[in-house]
mmCIF file of C-alpha atoms in Angstrom:
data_model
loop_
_atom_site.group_PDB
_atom_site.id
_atom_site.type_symbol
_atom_site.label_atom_id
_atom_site.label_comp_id
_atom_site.label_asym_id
_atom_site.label_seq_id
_atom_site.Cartn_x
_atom_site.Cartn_y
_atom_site.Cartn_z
ATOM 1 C CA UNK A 5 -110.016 -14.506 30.815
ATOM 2 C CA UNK A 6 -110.302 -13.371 27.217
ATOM 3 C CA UNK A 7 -112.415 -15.904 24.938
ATOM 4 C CA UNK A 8 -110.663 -17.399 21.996
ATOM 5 C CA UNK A 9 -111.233 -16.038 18.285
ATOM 6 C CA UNK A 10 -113.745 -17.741 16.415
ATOM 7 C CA UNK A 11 -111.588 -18.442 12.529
ATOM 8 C CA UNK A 12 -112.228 -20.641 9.937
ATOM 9 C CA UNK A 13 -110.565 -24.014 9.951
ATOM 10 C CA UNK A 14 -107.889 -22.443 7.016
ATOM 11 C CA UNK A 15 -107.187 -19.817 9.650
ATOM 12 C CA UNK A 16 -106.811 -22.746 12.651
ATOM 13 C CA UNK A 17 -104.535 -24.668 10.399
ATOM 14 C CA UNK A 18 -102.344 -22.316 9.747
ATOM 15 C CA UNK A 19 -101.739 -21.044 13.496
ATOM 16 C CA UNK A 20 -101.410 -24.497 14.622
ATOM 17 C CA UNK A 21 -98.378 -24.799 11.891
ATOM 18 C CA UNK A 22 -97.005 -21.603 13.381
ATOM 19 C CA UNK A 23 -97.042 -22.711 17.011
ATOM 20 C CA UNK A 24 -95.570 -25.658 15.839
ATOM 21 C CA UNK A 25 -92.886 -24.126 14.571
ATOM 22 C CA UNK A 26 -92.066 -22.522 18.237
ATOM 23 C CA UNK A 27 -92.645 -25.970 19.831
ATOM 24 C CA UNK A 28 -90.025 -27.459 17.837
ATOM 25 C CA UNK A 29 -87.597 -24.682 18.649
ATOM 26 C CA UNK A 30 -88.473 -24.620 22.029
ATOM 27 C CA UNK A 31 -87.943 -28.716 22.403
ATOM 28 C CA UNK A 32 -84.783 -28.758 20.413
ATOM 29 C CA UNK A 33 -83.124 -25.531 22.787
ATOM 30 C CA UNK A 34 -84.729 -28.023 25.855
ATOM 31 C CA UNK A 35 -82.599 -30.706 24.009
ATOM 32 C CA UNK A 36 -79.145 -28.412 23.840
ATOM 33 C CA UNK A 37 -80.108 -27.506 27.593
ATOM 34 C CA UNK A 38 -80.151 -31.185 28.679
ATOM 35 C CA UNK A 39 -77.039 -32.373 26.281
ATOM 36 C CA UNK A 40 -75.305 -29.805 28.293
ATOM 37 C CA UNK A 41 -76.171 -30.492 31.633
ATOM 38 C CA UNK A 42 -75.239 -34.214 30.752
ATOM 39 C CA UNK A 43 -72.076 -32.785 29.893
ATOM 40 C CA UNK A 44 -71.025 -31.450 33.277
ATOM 41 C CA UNK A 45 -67.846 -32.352 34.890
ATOM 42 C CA UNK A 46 -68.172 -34.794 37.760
ATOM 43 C CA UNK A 47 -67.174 -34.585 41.170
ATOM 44 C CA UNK A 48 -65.175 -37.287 43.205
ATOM 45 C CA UNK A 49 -67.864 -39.046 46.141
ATOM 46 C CA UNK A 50 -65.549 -39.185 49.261
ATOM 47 C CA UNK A 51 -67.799 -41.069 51.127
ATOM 48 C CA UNK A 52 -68.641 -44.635 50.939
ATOM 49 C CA UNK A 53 -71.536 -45.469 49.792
ATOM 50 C CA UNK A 54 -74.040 -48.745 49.535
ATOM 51 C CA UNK A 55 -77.407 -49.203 48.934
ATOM 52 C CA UNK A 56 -79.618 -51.883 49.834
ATOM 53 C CA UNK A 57 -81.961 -53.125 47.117
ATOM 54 C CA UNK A 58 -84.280 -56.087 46.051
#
């Protein structure tokens, strides 16, 4: 496993603003993934169905 670079604190900041950048893209294409799958047509249940619970 390669070690990480060893920057200056300017230098940390400003890659931790640019991976932040691809988290939020990444969470908000999650969040369109999941808005979609929400969206889904539904299916009739044939069978009956009952559950016993508290």
């Amino acid at each position: 496993m390669q070690k990480p670079e060893i920057v200056s604190a300017q230098e940390w900041q400003s890659a931790l603003a640019e991976l932040l950048v691809h988290e939020k893209e990444m969470t908000r294409a999650r969040d369109a993934l999941a808005a979609q799958r929400r969206r889904m047509p539904w299916t009739p249940v044939d069978k009956d169905y009952r559950f016993d619970g508290p």
